[in-house]
Structure formats: structure tokens, C-alpha cells
CSV table of N, CA and C in Angstrom, one decimal:
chain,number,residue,atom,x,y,z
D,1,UNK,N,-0.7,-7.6,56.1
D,1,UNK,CA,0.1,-7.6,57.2
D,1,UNK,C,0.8,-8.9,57.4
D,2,UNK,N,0.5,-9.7,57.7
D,2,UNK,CA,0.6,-11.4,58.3
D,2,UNK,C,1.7,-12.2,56.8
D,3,UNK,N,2.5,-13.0,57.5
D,3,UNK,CA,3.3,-13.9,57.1
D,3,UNK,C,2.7,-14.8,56.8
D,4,UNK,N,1.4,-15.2,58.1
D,4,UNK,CA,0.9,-16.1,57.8
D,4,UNK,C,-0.7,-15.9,58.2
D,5,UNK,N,-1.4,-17.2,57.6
D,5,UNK,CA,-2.9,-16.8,58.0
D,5,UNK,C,-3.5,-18.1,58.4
D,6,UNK,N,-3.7,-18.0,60.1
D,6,UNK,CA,-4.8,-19.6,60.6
D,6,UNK,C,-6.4,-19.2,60.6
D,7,UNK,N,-7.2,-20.1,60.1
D,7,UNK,CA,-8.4,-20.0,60.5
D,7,UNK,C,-8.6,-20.8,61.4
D,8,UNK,N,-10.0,-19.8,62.3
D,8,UNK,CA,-10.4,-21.1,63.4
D,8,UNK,C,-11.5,-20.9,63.4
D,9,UNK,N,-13.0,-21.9,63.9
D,9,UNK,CA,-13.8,-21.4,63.8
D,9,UNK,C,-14.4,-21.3,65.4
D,10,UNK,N,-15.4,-20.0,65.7
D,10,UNK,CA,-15.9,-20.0,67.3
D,10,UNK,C,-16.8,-21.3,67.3
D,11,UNK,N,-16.7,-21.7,68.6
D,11,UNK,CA,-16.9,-22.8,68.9
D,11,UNK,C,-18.1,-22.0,70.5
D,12,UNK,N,-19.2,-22.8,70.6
D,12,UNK,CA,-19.9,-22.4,71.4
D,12,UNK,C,-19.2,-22.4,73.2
D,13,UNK,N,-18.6,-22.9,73.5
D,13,UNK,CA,-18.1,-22.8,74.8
D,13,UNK,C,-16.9,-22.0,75.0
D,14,UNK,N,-16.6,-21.4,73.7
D,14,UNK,CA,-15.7,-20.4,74.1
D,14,UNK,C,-16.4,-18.8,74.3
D,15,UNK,N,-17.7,-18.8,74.3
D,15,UNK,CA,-18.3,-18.1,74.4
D,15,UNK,C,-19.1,-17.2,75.9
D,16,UNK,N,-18.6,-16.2,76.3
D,16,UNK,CA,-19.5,-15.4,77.7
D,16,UNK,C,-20.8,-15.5,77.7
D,17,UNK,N,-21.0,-15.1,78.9
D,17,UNK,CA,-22.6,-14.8,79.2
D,17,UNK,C,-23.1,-13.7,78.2
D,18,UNK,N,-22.9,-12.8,77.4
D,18,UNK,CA,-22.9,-12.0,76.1
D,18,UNK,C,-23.1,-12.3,75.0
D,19,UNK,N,-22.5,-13.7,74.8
D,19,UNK,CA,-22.5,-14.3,73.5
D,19,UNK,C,-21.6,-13.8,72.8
D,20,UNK,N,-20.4,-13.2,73.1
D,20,UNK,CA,-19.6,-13.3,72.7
D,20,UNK,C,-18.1,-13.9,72.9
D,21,UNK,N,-16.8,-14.4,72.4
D,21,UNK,CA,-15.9,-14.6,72.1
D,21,UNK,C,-15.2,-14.0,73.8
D,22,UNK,N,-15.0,-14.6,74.8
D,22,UNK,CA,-14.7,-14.7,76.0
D,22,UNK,C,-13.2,-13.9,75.8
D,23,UNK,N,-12.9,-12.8,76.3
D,23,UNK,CA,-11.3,-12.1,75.5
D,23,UNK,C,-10.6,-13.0,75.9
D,24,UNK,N,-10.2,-13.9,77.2
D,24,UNK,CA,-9.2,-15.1,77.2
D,24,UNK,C,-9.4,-15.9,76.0
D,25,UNK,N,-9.7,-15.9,75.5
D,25,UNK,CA,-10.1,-17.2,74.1
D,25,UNK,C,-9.0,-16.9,73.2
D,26,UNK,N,-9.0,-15.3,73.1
D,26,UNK,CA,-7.9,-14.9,72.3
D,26,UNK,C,-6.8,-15.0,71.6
D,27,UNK,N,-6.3,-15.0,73.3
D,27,UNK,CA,-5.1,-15.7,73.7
D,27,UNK,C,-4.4,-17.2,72.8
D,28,UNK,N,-5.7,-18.0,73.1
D,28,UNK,CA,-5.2,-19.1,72.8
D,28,UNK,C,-5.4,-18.9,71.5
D,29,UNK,N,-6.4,-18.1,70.6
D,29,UNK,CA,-6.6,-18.1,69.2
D,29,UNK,C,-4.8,-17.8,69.0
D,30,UNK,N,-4.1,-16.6,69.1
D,30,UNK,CA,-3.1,-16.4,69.0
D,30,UNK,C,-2.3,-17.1,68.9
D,31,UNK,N,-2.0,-18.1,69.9
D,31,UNK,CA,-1.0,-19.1,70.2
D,31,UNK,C,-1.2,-20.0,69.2
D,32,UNK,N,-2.4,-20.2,68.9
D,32,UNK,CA,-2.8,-21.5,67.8
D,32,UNK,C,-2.1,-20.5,66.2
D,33,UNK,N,-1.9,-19.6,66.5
D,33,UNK,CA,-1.7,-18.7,64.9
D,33,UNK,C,0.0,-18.9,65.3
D,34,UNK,N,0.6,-18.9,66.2
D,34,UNK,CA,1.9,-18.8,66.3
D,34,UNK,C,2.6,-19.9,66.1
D,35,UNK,N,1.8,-21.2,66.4
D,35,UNK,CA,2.2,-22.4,66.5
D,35,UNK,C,2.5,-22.5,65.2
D,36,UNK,N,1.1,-22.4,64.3
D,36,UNK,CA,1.0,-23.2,63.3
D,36,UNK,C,1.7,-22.3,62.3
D,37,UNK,N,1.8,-21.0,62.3
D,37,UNK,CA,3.2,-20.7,61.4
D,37,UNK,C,4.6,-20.9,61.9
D,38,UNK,N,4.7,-21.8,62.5
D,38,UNK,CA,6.2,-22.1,63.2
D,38,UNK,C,6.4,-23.3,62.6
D,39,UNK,N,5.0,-23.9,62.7
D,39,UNK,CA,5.3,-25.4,62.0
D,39,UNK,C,5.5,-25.0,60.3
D,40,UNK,N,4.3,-24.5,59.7
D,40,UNK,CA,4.5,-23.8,58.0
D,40,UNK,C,6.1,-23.5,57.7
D,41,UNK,N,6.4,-22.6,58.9
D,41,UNK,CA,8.0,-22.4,58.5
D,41,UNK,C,9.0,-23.6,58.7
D,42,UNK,N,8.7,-24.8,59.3
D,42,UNK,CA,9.6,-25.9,59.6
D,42,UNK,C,10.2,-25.8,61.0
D,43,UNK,N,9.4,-24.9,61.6
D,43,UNK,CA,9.5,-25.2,63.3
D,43,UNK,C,8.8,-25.8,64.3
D,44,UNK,N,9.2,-27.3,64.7
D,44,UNK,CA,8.3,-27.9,65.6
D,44,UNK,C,8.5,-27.7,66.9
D,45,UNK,N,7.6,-27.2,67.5
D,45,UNK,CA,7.8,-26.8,69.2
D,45,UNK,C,8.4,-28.1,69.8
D,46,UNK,N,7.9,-29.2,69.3
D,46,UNK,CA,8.2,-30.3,70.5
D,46,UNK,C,9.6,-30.9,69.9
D,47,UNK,N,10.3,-30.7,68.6
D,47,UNK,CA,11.3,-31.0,68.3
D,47,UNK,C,12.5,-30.0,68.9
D,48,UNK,N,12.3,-28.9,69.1
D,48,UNK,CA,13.1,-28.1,69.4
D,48,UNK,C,13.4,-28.2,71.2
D,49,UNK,N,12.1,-28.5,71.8
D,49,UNK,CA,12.4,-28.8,72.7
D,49,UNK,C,12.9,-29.8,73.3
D,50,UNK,N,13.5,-31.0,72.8
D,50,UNK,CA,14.0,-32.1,72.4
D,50,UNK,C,15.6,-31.8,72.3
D,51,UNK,N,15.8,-30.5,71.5
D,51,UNK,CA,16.8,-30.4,71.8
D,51,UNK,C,17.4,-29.0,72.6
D,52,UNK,N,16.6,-28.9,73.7
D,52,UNK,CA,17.2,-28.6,74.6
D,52,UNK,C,16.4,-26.5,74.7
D,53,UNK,N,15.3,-26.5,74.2
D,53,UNK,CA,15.0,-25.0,73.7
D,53,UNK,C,13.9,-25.1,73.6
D,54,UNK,N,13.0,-23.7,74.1
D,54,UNK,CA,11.9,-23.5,74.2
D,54,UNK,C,11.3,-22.0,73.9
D,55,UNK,N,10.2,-21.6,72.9
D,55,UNK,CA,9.9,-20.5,72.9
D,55,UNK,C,8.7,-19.6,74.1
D,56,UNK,N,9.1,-19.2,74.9
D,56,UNK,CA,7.8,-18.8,76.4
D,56,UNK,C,7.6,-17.3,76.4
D,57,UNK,N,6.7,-17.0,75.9
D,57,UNK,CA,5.5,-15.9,76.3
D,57,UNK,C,6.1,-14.9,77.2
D,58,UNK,N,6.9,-14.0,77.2
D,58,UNK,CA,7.4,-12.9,78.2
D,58,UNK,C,6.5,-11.5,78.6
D,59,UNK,N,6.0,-11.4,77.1
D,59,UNK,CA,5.5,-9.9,77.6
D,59,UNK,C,4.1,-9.8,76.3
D,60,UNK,N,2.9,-9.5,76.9
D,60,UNK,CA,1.6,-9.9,75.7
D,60,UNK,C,0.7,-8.6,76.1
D,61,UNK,N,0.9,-7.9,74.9
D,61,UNK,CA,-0.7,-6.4,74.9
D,61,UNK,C,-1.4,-7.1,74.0
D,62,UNK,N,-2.8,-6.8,74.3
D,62,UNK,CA,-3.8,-7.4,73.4
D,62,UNK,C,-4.4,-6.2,73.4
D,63,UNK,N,-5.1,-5.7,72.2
D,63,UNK,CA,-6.1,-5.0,72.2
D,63,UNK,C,-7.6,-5.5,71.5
D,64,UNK,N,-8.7,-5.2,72.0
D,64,UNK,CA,-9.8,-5.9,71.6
D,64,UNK,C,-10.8,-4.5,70.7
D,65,UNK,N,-11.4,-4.9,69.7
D,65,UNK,CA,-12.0,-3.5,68.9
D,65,UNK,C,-13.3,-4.0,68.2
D,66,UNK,N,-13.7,-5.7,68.5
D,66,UNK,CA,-15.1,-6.2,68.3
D,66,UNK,C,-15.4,-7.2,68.7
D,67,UNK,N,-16.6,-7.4,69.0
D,67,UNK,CA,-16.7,-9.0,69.3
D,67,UNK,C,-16.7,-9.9,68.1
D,68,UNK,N,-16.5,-11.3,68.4
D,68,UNK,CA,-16.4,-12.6,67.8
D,68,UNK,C,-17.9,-13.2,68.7
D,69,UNK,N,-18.5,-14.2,67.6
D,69,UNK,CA,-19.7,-14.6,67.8
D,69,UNK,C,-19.9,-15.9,67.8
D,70,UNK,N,-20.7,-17.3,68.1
D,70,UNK,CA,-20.9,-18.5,67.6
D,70,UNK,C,-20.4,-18.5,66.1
D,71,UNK,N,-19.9,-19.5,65.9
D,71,UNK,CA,-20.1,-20.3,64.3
D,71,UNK,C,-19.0,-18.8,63.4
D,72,UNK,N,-18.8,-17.9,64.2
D,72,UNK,CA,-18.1,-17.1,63.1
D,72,UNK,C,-16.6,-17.6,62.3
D,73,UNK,N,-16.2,-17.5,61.5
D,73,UNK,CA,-15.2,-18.2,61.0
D,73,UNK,C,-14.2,-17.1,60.9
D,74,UNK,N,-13.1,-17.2,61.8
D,74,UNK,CA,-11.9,-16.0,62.1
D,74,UNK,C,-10.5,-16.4,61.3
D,75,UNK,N,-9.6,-15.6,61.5
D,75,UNK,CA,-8.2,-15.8,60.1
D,75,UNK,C,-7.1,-14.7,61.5
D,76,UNK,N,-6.1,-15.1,61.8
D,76,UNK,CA,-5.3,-15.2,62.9
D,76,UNK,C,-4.2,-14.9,62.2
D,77,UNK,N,-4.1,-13.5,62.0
D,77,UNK,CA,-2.7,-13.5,60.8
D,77,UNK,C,-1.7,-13.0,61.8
D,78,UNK,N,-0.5,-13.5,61.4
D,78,UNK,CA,0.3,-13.7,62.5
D,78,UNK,C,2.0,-13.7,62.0
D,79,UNK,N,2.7,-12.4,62.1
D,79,UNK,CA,3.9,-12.2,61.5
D,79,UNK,C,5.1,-11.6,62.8
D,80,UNK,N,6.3,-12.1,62.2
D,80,UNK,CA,7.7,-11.5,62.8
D,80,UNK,C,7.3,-10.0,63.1
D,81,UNK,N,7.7,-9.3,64.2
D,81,UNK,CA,8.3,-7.8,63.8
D,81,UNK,C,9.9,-7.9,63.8
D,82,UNK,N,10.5,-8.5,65.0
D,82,UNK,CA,11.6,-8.0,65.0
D,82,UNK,C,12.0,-10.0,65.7
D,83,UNK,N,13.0,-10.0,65.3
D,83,UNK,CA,14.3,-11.1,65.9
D,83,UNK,C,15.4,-10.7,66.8
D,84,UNK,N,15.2,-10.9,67.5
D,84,UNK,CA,17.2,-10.3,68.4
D,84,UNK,C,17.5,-11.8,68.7
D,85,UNK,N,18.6,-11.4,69.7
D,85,UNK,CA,19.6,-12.6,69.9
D,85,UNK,C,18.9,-13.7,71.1
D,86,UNK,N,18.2,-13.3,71.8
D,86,UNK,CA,17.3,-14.7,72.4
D,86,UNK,C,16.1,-14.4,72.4
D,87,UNK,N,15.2,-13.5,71.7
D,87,UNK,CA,13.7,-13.4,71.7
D,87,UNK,C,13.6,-12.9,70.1
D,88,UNK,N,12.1,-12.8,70.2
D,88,UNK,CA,11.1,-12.7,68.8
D,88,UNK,C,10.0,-11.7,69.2
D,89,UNK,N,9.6,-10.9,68.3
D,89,UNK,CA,8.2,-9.9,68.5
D,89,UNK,C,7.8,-10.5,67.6
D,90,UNK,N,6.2,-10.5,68.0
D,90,UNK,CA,5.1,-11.1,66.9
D,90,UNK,C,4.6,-10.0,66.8
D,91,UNK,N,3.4,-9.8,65.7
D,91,UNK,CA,2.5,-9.1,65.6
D,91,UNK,C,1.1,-10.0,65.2
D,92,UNK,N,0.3,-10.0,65.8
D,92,UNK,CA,-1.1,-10.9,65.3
D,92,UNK,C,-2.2,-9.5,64.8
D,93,UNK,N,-3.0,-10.5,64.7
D,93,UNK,CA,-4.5,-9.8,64.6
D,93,UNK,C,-5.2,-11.1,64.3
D,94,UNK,N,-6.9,-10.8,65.0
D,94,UNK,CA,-8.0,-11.7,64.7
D,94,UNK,C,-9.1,-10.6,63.7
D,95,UNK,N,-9.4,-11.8,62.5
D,95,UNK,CA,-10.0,-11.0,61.7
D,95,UNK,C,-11.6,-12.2,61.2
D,96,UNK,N,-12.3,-11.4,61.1
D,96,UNK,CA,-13.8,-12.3,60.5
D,96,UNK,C,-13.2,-11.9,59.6
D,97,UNK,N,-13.7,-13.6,59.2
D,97,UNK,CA,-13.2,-13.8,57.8
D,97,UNK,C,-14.4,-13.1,56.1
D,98,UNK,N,-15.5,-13.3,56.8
D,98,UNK,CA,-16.7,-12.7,56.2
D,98,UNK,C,-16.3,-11.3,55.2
D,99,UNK,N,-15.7,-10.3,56.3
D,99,UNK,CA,-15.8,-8.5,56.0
D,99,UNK,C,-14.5,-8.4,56.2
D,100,UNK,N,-13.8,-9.4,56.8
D,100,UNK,CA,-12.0,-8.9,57.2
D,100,UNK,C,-12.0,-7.5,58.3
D,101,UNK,N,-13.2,-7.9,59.0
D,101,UNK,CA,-13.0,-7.1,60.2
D,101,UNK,C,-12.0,-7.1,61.3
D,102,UNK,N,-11.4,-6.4,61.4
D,102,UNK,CA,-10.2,-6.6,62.4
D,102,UNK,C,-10.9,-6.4,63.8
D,103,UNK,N,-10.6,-7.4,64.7
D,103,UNK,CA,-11.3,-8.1,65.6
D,103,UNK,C,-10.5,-7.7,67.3
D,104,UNK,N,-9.6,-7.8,66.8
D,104,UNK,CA,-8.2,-8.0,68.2
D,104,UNK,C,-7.1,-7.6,67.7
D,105,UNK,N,-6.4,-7.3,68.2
D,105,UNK,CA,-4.5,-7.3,67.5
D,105,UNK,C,-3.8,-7.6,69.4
D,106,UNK,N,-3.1,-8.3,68.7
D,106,UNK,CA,-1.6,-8.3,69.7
D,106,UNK,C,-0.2,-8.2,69.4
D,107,UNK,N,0.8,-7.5,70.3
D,107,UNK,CA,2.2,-7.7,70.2
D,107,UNK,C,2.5,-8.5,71.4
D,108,UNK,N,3.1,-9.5,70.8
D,108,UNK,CA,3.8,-11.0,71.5
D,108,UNK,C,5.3,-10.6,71.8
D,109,UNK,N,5.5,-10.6,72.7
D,109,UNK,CA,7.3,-10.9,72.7
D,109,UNK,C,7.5,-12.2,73.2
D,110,UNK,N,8.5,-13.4,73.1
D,110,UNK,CA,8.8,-14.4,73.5
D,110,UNK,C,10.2,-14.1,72.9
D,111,UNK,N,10.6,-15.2,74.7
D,111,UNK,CA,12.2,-15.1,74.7
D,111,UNK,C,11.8,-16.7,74.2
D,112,UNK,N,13.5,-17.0,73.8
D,112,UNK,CA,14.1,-18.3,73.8
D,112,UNK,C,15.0,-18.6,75.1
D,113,UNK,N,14.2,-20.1,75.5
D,113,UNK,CA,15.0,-20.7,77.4
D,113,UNK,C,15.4,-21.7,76.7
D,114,UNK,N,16.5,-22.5,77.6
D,114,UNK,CA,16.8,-23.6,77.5
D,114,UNK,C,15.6,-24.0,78.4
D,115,UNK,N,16.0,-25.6,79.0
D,115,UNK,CA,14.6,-26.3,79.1
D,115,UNK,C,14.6,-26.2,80.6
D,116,UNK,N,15.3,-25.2,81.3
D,116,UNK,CA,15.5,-24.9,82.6
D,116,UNK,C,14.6,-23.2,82.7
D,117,UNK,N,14.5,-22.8,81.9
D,117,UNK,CA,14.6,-21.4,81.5
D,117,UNK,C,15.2,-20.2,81.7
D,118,UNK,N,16.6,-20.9,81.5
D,118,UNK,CA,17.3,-19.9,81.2
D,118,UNK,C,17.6,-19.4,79.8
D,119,UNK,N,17.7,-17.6,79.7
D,119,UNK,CA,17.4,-17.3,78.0
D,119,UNK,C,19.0,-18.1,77.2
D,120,UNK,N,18.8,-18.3,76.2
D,120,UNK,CA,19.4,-18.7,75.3
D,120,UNK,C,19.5,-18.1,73.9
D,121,UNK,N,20.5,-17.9,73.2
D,121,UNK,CA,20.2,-17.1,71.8
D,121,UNK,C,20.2,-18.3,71.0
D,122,UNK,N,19.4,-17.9,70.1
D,122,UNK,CA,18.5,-18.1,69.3
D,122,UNK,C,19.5,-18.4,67.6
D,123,UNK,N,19.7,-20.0,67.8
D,123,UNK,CA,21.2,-20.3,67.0
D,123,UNK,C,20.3,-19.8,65.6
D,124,UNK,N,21.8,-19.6,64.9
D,124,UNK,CA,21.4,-19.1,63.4
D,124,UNK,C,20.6,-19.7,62.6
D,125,UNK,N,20.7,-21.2,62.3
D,125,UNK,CA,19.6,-21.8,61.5
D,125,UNK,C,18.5,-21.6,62.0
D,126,UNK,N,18.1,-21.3,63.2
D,126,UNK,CA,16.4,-21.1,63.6
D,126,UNK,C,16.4,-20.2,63.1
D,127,UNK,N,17.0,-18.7,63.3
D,127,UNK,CA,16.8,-17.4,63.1
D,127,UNK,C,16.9,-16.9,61.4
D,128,UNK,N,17.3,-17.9,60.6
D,128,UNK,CA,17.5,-18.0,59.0
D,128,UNK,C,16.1,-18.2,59.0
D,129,UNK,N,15.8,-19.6,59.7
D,129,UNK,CA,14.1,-20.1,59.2
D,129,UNK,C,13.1,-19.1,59.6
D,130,UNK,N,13.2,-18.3,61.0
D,130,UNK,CA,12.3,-17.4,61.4
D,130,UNK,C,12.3,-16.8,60.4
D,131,UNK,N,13.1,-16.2,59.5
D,131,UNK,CA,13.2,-14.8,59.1
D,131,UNK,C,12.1,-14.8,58.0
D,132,UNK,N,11.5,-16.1,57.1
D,132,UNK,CA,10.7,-16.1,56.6
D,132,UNK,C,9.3,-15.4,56.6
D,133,UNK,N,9.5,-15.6,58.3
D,133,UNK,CA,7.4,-14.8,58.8
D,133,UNK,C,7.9,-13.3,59.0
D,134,UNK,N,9.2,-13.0,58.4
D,134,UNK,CA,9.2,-11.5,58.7
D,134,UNK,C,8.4,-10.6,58.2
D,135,UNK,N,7.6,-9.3,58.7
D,135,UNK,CA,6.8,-8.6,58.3
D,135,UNK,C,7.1,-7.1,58.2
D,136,UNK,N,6.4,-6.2,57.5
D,136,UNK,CA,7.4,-5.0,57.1
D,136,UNK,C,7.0,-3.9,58.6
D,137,UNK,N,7.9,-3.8,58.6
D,137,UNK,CA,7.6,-2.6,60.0
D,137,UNK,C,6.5,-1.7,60.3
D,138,UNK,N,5.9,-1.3,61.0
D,138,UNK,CA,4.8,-0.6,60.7
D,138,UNK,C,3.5,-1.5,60.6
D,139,UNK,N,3.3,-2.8,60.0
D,139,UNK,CA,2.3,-3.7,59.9
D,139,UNK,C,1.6,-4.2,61.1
């Protein structure tokens, strides 16, 4: 599925009274998979925002289908669906890395703001570089 693939590993304080993987933790696993294929593709959050652009979180379904545990070692694969003219759909998933159990999935949408937040499209050389984490439909 994934453009790209972050590992992370569970860390005890991200953990519930269950001993498992707190579903806000998620979240941030995701963001951490989004970032760091933005940087892989030659997009730095804080350089972009520099010049005047920001990518912000508009609309986020998570679905959850197991737990994550202490010490487990997870893979955050994390690809384009679609590009338009000021936003991006992601597609993620969290997977143990162990069995490649699919753990979580989300669909991300994020608009592009200027640094006021108002939307902005999404000039062509970014949307050239995006196009690299593009993933096949359906994925």
C-alpha cells in the first residue's frame, strides 16, 4: 500500500490502564509517518512555513482493529490518495512489524493555509514533489 514506511517503537507511557497502545497515541504515530515522508520526499514543514505555507489536519477517520503493546515495534505506512488544488488525502495504516498485522488505518485530509490560515493552492513544484508518495487507488 504505502509510499512510505516509518517505524516507531511503543514506548511505555504511551500506554492505558490495559496495557495497551492509548488510541490518541495514534494520532501522533500518523503524524510522525506523515512528517517523515514529506521530509524523504524533500518537504520540510518548517521550510515551507518560512515561506509563507502550512499543511493543517482538516478532516481525520481512524479506524482501530488491534491493540499495540509495550516494546512492540510498529511500521506507519503512509501514502498520497488524491492531490487537489489546496489539500492532500493520505492514507496510513499502523502495522506490527513482527506478523505485519494491520493495527489501525486512517484517511487524513489536510488543506494547504497560508500562515494566517487561509486555504492556498498548493504551487506546482510542491504538488510535482508530492506526487512521488502517490498510491494506487483502492490501497
Amino acid at each position: 500500500m504505502a509510499a512510505h514506511r516509518s517505524r516507531v517503537r511503543v514506548r511505555f507511557a504511551e500506554l492505558d490502564p490495559y496495557n495497551h497502545v492509548n488510541h490518541a497515541i495514534y494520532v501522533s504515530y500518523f503524524e510522525v509517518g506523515r512528517v517523515e515522508a514529506l521530509l524523504d520526499a524533500g518537504i520540510d514543514l518548517a521550510k515551507l512555513a518560512e515561506q509563507g505555507m502550512q499543511l493543517v489536519v482538516v478532516d481525520l477517520a481512524v479506524r482501530y482493529r488491534a491493540p499495540a503493546v509495550a516494546n512492540d515495534l510498529l511500521v506507519v505506512e503512509t501514502g498520497l490518495a488524491d492531490i487537489r488544488g489546496a489539500s492532500t488525502t493520505w492514507r496510513q495504516r499502523v502495522l506490527r512489524e513482527i506478523d505485519n498485522t494491520v493495527l489501525v488505518t486512517a484517511e487524513v485530509r489536510a488543506g494547504v493555509t497560508d500562515t494566517s490560515g487561509r486555504p492556498r493552492r498548493i504551487p506546482p513544484a510542491i504538488t510535482e514533489t508530492l506526487a512521488q508518495l502517490l498510491i494506487e487507488p483502492g490501497t
